[in-house]
mmCIF file of C-alpha atoms and ligand atoms in Angstrom:
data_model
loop_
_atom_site.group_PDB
_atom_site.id
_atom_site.type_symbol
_atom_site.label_atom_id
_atom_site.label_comp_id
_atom_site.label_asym_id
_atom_site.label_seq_id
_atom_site.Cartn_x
_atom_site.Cartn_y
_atom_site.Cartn_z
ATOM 1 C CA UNK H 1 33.454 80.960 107.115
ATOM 2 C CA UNK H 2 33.534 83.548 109.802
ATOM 3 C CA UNK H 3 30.329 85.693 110.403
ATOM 4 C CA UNK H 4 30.032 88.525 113.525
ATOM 5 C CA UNK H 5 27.261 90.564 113.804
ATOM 6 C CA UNK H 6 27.187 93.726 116.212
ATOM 7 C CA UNK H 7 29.622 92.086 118.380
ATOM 8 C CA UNK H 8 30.525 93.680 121.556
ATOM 9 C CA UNK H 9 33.231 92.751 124.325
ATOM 10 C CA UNK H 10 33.273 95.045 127.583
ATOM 11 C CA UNK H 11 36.013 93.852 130.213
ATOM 12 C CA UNK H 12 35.033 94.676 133.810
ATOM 13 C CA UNK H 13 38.163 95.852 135.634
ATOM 14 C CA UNK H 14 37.026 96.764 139.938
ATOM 15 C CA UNK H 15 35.202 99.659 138.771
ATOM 16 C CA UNK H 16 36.322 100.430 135.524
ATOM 17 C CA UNK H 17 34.962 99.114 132.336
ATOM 18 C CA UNK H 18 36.808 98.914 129.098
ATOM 19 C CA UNK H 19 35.050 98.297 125.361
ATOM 20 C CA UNK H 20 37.409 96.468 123.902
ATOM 21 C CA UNK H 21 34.735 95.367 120.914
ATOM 22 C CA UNK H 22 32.001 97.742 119.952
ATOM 23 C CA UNK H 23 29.323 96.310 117.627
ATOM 24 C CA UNK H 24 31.450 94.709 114.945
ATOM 25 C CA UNK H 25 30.363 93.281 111.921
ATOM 26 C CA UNK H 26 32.607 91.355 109.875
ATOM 27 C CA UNK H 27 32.233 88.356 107.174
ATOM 28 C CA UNK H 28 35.073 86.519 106.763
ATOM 29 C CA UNK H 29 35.068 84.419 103.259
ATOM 30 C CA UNK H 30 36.383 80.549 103.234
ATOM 31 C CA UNK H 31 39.888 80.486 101.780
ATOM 32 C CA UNK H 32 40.728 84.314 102.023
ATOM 33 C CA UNK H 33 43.408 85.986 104.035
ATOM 34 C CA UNK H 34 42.191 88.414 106.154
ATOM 35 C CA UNK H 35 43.877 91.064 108.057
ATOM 36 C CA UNK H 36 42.958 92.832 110.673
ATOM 37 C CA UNK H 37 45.068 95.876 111.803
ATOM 38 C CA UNK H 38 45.273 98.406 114.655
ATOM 39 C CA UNK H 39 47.249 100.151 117.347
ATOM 40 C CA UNK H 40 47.866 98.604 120.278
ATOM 41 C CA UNK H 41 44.532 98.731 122.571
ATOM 42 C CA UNK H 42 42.368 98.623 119.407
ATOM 43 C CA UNK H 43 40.485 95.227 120.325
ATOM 44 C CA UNK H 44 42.631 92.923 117.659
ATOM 45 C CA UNK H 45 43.389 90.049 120.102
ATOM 46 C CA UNK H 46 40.026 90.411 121.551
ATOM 47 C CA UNK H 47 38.457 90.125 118.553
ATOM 48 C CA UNK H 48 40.282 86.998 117.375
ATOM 49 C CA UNK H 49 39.668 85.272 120.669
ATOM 50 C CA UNK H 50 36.111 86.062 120.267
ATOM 51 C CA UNK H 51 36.196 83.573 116.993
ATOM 52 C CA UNK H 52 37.515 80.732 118.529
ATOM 53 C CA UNK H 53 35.688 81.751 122.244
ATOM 54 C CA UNK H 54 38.906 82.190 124.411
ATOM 55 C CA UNK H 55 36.664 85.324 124.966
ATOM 56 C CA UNK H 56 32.473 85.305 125.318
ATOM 57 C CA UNK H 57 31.002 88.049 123.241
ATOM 58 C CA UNK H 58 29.043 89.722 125.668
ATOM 59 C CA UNK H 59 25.771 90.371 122.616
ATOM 60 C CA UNK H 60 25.576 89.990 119.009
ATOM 61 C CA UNK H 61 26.427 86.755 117.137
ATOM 62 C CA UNK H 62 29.706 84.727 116.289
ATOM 63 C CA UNK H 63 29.138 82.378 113.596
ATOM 64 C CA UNK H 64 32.343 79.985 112.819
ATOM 65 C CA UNK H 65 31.506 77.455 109.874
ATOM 66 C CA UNK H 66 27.966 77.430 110.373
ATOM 67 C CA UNK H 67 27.928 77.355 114.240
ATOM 68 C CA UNK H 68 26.502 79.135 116.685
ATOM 69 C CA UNK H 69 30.174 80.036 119.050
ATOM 70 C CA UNK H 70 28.255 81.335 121.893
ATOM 71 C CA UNK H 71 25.936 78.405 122.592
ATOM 72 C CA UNK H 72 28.207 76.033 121.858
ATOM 73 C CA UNK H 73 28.130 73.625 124.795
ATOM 74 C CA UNK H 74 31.961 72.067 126.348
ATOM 75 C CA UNK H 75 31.374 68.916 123.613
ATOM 76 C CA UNK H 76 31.056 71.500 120.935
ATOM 77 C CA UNK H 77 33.640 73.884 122.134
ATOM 78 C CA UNK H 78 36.709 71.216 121.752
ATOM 79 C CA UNK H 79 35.001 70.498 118.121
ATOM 80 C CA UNK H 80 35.158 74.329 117.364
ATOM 81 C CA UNK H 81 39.091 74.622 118.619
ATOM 82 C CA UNK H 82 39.908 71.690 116.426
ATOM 83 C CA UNK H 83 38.578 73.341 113.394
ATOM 84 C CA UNK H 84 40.174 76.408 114.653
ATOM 85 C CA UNK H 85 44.259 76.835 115.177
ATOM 86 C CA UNK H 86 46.028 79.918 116.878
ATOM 87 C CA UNK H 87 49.251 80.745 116.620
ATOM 88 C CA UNK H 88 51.186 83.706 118.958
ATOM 89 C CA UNK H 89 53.371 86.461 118.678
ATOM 90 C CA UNK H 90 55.251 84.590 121.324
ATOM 91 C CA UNK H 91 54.917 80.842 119.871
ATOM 92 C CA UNK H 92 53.836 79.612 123.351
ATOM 93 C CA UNK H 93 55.981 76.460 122.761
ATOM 94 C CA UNK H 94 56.839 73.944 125.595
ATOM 95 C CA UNK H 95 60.362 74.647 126.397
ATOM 96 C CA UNK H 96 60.393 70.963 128.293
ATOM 97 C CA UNK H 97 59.332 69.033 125.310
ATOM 98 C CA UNK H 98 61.067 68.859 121.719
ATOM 99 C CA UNK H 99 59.452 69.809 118.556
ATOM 100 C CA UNK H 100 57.973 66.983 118.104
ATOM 101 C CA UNK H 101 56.353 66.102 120.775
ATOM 102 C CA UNK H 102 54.793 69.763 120.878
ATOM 103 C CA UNK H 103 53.233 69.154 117.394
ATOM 104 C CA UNK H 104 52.056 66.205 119.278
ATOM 105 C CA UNK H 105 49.757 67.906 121.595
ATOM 106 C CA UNK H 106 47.279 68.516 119.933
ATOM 107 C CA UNK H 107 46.883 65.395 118.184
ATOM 108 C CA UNK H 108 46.807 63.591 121.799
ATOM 109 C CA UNK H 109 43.732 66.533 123.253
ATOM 110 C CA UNK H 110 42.060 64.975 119.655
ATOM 111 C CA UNK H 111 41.957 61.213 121.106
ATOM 112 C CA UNK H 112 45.175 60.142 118.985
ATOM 113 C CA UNK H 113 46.540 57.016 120.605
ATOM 114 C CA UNK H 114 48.270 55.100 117.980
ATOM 115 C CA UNK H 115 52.384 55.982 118.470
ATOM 116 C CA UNK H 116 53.169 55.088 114.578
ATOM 117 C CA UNK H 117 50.158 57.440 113.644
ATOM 118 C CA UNK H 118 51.004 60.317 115.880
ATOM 119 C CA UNK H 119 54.933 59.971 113.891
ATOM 120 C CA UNK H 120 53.407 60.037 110.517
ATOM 121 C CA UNK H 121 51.342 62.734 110.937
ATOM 122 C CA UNK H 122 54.370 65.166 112.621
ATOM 123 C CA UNK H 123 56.569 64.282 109.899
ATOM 124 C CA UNK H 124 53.957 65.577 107.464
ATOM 125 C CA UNK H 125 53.344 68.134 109.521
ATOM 126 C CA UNK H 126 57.540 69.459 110.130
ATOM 127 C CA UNK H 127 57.645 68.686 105.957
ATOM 128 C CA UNK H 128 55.260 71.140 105.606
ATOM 129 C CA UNK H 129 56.283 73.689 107.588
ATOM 130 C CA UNK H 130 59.949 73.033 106.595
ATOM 131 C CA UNK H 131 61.493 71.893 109.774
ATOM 132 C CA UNK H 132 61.819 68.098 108.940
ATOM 133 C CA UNK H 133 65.532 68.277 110.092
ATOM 134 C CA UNK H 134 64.346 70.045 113.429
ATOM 135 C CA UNK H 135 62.188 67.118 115.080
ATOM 136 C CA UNK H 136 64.203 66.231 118.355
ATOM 137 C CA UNK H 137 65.829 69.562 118.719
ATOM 138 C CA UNK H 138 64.057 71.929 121.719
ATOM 139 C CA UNK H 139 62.747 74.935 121.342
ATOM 140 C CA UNK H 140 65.094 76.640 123.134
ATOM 141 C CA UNK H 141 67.746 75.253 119.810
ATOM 142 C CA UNK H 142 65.756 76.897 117.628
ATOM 143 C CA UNK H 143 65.458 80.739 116.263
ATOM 144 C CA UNK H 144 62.096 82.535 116.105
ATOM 145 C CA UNK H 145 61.310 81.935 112.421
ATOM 146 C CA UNK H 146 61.840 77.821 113.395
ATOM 147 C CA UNK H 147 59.584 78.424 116.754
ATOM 148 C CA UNK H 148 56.915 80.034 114.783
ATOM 149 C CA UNK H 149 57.242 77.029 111.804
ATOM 150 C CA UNK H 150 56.798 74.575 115.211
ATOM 151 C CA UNK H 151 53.972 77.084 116.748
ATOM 152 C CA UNK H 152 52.304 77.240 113.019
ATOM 153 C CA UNK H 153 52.728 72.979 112.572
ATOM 154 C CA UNK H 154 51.155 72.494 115.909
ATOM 155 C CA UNK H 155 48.102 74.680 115.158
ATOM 156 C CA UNK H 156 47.483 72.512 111.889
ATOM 157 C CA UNK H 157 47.922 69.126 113.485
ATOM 158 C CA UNK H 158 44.274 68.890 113.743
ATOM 159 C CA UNK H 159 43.688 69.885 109.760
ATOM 160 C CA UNK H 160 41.701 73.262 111.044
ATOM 161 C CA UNK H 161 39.675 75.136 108.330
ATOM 162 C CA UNK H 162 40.675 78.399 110.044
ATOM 163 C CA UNK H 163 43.702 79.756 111.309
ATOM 164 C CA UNK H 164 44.024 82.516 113.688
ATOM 165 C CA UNK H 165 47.402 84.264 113.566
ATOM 166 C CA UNK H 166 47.669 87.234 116.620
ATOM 167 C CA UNK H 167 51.052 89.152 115.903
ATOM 168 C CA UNK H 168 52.557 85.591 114.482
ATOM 169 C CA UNK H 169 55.603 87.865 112.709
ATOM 170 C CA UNK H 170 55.929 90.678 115.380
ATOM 171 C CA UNK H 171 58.923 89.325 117.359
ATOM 172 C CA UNK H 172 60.309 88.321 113.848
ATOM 173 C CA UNK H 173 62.689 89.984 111.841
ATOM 174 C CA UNK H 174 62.022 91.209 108.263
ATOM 175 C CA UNK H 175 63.710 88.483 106.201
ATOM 176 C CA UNK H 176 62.555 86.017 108.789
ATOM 177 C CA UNK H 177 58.813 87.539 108.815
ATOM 178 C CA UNK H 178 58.594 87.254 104.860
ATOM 179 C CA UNK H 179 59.707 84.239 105.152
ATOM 180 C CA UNK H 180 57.096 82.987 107.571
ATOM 181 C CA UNK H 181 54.184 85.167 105.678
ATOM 182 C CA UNK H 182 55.416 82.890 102.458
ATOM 183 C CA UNK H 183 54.906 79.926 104.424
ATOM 184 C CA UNK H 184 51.390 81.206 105.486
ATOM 185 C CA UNK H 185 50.297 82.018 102.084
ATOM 186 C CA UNK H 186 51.444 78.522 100.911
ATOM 187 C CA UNK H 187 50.054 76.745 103.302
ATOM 188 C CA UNK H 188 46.242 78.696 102.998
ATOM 189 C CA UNK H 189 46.748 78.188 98.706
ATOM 190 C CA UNK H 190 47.571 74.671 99.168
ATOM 191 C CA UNK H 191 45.165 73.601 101.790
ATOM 192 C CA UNK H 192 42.446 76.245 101.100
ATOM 193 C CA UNK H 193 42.812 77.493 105.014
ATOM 194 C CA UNK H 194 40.893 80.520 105.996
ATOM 195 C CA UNK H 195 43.625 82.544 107.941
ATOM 196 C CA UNK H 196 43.038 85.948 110.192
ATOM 197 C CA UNK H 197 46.004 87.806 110.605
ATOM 198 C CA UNK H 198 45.909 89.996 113.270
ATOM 199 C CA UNK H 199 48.961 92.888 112.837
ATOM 200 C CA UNK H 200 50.268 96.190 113.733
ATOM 201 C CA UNK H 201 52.357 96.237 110.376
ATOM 202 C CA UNK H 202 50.510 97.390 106.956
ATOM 203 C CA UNK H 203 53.415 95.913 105.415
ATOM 204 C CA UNK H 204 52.142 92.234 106.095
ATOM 205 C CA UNK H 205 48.609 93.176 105.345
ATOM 206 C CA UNK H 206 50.027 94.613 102.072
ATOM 207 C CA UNK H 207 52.397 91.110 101.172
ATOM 208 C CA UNK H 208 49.834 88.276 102.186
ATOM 209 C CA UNK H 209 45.770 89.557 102.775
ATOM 210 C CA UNK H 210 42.845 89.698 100.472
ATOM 211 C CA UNK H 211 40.887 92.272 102.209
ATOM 212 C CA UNK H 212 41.371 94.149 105.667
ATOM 213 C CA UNK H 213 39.560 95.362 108.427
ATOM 214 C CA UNK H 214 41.030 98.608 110.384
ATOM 215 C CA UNK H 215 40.504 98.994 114.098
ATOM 216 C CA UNK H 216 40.313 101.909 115.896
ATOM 217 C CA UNK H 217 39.196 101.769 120.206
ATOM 218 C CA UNK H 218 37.432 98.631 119.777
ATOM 219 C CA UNK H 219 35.552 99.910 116.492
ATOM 220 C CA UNK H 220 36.039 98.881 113.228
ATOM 221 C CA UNK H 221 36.501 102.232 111.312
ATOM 222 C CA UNK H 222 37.188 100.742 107.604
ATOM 223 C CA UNK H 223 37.302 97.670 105.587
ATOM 224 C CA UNK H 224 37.746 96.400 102.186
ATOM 225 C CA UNK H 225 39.485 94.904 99.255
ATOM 226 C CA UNK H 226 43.278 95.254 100.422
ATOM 227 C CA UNK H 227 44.422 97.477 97.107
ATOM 228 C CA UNK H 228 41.338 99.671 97.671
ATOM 229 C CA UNK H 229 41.949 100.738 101.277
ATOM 230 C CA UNK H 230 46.010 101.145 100.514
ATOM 231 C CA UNK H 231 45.184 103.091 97.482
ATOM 232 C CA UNK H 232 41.943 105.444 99.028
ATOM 233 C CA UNK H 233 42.324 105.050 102.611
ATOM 234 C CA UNK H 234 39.086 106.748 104.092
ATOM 235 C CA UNK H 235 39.603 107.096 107.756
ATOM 236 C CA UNK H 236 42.516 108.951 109.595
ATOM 237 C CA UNK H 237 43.898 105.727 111.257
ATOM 238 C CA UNK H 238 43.801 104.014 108.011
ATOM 239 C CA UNK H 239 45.695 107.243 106.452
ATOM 240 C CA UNK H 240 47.979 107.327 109.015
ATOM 241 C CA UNK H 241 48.901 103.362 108.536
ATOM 242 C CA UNK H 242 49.248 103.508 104.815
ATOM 243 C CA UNK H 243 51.560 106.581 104.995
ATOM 244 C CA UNK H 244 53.932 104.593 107.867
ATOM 245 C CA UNK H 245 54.123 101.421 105.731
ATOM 246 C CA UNK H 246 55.064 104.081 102.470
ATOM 247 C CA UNK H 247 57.518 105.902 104.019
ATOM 248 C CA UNK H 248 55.381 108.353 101.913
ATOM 249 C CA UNK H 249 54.614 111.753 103.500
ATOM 250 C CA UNK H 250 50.845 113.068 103.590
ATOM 251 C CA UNK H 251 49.712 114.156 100.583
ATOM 252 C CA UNK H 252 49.264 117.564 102.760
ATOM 253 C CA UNK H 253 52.763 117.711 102.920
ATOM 254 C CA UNK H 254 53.176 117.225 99.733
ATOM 255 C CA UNK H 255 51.267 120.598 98.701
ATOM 256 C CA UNK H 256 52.132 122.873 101.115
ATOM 257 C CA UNK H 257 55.652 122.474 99.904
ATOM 258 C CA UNK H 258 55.262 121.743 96.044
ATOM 259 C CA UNK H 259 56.096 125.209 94.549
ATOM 260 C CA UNK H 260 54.192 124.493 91.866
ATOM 261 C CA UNK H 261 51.138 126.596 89.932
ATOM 262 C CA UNK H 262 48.229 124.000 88.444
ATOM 263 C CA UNK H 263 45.742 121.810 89.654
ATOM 264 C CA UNK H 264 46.536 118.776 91.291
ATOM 265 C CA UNK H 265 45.081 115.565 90.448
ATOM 266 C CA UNK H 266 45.626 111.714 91.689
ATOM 267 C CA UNK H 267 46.509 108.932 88.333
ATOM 268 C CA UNK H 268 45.910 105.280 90.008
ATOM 269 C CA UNK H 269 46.733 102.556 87.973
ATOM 270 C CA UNK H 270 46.100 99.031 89.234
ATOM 271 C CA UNK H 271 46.726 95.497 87.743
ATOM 272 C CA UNK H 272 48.182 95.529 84.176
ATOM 273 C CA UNK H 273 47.272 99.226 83.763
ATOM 274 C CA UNK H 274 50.451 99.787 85.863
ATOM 275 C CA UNK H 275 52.281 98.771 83.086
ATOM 276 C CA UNK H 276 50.653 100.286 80.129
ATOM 277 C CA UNK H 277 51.914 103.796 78.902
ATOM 278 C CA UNK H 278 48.359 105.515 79.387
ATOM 279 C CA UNK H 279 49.904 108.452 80.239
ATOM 280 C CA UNK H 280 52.442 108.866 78.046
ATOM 281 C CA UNK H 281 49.614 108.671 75.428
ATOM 282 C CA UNK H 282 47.823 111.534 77.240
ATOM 283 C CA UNK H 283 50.868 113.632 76.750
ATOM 284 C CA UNK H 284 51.667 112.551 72.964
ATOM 285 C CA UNK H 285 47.656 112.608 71.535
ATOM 286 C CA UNK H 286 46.335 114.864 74.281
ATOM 287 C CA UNK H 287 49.119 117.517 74.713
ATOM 288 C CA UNK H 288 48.846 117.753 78.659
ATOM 289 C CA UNK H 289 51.665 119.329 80.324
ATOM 290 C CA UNK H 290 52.226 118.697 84.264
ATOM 291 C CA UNK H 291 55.079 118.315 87.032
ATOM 292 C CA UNK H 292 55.027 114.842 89.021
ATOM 293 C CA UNK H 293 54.396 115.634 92.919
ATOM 294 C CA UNK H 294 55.028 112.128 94.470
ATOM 295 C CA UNK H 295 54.467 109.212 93.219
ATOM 296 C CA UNK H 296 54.450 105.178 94.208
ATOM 297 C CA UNK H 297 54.700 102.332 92.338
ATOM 298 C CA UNK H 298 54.465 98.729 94.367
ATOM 299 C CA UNK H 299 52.932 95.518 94.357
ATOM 300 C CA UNK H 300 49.724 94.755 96.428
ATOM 301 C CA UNK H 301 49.908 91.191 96.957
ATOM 302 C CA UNK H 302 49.742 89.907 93.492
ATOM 303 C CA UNK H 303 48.667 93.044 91.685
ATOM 304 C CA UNK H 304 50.683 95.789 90.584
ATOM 305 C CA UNK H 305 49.535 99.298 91.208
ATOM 306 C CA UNK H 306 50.968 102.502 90.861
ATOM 307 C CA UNK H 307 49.730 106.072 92.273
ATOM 308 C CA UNK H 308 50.891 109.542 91.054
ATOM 309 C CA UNK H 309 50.137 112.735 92.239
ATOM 310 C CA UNK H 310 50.509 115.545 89.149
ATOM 311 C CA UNK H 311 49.811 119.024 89.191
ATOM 312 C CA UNK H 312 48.730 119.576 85.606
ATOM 313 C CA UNK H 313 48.903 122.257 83.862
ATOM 314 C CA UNK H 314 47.427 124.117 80.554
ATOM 315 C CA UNK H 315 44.266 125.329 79.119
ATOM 316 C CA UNK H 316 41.342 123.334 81.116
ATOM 317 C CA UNK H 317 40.128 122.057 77.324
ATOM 318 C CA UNK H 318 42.883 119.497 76.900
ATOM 319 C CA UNK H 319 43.555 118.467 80.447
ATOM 320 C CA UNK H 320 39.527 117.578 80.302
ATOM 321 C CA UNK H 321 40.356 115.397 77.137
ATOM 322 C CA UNK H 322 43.958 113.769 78.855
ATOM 323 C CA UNK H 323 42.231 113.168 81.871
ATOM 324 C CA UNK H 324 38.494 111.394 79.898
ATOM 325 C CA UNK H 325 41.700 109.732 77.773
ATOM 326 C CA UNK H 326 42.887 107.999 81.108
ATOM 327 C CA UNK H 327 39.819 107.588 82.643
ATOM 328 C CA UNK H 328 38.672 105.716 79.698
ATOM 329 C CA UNK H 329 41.654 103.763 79.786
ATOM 330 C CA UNK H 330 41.334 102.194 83.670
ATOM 331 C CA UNK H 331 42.910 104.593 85.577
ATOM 332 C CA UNK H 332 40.991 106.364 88.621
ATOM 333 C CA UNK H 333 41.300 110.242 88.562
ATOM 334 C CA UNK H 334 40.631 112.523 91.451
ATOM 335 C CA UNK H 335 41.088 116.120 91.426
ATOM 336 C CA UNK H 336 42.574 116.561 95.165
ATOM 337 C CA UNK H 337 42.471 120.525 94.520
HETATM 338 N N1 ATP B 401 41.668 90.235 130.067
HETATM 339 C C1 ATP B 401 41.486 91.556 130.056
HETATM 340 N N2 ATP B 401 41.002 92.201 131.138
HETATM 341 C C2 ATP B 401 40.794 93.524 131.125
HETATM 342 N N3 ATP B 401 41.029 94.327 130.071
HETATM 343 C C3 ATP B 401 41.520 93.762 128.958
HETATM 344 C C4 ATP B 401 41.777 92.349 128.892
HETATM 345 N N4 ATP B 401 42.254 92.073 127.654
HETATM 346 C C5 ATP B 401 42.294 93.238 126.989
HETATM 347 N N5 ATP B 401 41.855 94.258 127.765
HETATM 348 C C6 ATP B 401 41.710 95.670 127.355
HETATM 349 O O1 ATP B 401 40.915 95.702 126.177
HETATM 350 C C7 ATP B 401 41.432 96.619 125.225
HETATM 351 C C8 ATP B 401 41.726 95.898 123.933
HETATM 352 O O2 ATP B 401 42.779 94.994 124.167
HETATM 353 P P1 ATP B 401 43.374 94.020 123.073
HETATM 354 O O3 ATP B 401 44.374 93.157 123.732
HETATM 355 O O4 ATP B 401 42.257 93.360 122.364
HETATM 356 O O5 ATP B 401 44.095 95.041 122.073
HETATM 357 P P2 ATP B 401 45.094 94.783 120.873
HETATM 358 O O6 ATP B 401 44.583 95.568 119.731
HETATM 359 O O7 ATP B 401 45.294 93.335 120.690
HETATM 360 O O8 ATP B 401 46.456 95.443 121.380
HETATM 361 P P3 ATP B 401 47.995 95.003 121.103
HETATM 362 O O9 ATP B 401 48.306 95.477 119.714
HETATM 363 O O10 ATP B 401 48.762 95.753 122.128
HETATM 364 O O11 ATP B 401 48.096 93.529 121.267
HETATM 365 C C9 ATP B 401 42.648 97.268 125.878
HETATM 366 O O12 ATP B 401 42.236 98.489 126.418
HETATM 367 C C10 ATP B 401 43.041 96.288 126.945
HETATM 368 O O13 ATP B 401 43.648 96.952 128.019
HETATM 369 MG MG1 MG B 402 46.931 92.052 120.855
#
């Protein structure tokens, strides 16, 4: 759905220049959820305004459904932003009009003329999004969970194919940000909507996106399947992300103060593995003896995974066989030392 190759995005500033995007490449698949995480200064809004060209990429290629973003001409532009909805850490609402005539923007830039029409479709639209009971109210009546349902309903008006989400859940709080990220996930399973998620939070990468791209001064550093970069982050920034969203310290951390004699080794279990007692067989058939370092058990989206850190201890012979045991048995083992 979403294709950039070697993009780059320098801002010129009096004399100063800033790379905000160096050379990315990213594919984006049709109907995933796709995060895209960094610290502030990274390049995440610049990147997602590159998609839907509230930004020109200065080289490489931007490729939105099959066209072309950069030599789009102003015809083809207004096509693109109709199959393309934004919504904003900040909702950007109208504070002068009520909901419903803010869902009703966007259908009126699209050529909508018919009154009855324009109705219909913002009553489907505040259904969806849950805020049927909301329609004259304005936004200033509302809380930010109810702006961002108006700032999400007014994105889809024009029945986009992607949806571009820049810190939609930042100025939420927790309960109210799940509740929104439910909404998003219902809304791209029951309409199929491609949706980027740009965030500063692992925690909503972790509870809604597919796969994730990290970014690091306008680079991204890593990407992937979302359990596979939680589970083996690669790159410091991605480390350093997983281990605020665990509340788990480094695994550094973890030896320096584990008084403890043995080798350590990493057990991750993922999908119904999680569940099964692999382990427990190791120590049962297997004999292998070890002390539990740290450990996590948690829910990636929809698939269970669990990680344990053991120090294992014993003649080499059988923690060989306990560890081939697992190994056969799904589980990833890495011997961290
Ligand atoms: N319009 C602009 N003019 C000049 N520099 C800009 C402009 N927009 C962004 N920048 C610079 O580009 C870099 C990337 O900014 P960007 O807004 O993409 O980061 P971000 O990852 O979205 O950060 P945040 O998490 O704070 O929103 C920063 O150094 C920023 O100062
Ligand atoms: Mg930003």
């Amino acid at each position: 759905m979403i294709r950039l190759e070697h993009v780059y995005k320098t801002y010129h500033i009096a004399d100063r220049q800033v790379a905000a995007v160096r050379d990315v490449s990213l594919h984006i698949k049709a109907g995933e959820v796709f995060g895209v995480v960094g610290h502030s200064g990274a390049g995440k809004s610049t990147l997602v305004r590159l998609i839907n060209r509230l930004e020109s990429a200065e080289s490489g290629n931007v490729v939105v459904d099959g066209e072309q973003v950069g030599s789009l001409d102003a015809e083809g532009l207004r096509a693109l932003r109709m199959r393309v909805g934004m919504i904003f850490q900040h909702f950007n609402l109208l504070g002068s009009r009520t909901v419903a005539q803010n869902v009703a923007i966007p259908l009126r830039v699209a050529g909508w003329k018919d009154a009855a029409k324009i109705n219909a479709r913002i009553d489907e639209l505040l259904e969806l999004v849950g805020l049927a009971d909301q329609r004259n109210k304005y936004p200033g009546q509302l809380s930010g969970g109810q702006k961002q349902r108006v700032g999400i309903a007014r994105a889809l008006a024009n029945s986009p194919k992607v949806l571009l989400c820049d810190e939609a859940t930042s100025a939420l709080d927790p309960q109210t940000t799940r509740s929104v990220l439910e909404l998003l996930l219902q809304i791209n399973q029951k309409l199929g909507l491609t949706i980027v998620l740009i965030t500063h939070e692992m925690d909503v990468v972790r509870t809604i996106c597919d796969r994730v791209a990290v970014m690091d001064s306008g680079e991204v550093v890593e990407s992937g399947e979302v359990a596979q970069v939680f589970l083996h982050p690669k790159h410091p920034t991605t480390r350093m992300f997983v281990q605020e969203a665990e509340h788990f310290e480094g695994l550094d951390e973890v030896l320096a103060t584990a008084r403890t004699s043995g080798r350590i080794v990493r057990l991750t279990f993922v999908g119904n593995d999680a569940y099964a007692p692999h382990l427990a067989r190791a120590v049962r058939d297997h004999g292998l003896d070890f002390t539990i370092l740290a450990g996590r058990i948690e829910r990636i989206k929809n698939t269970p995974c669990g990680q344990l850190t053991l120090a294992v201890q014993g003649d080499e012979a059988t923690q060989q066989q306990a560890l081939a045991h697992l190994e056969k048995n799904g589980v990833t083992v890495e011997w961290l030392q």
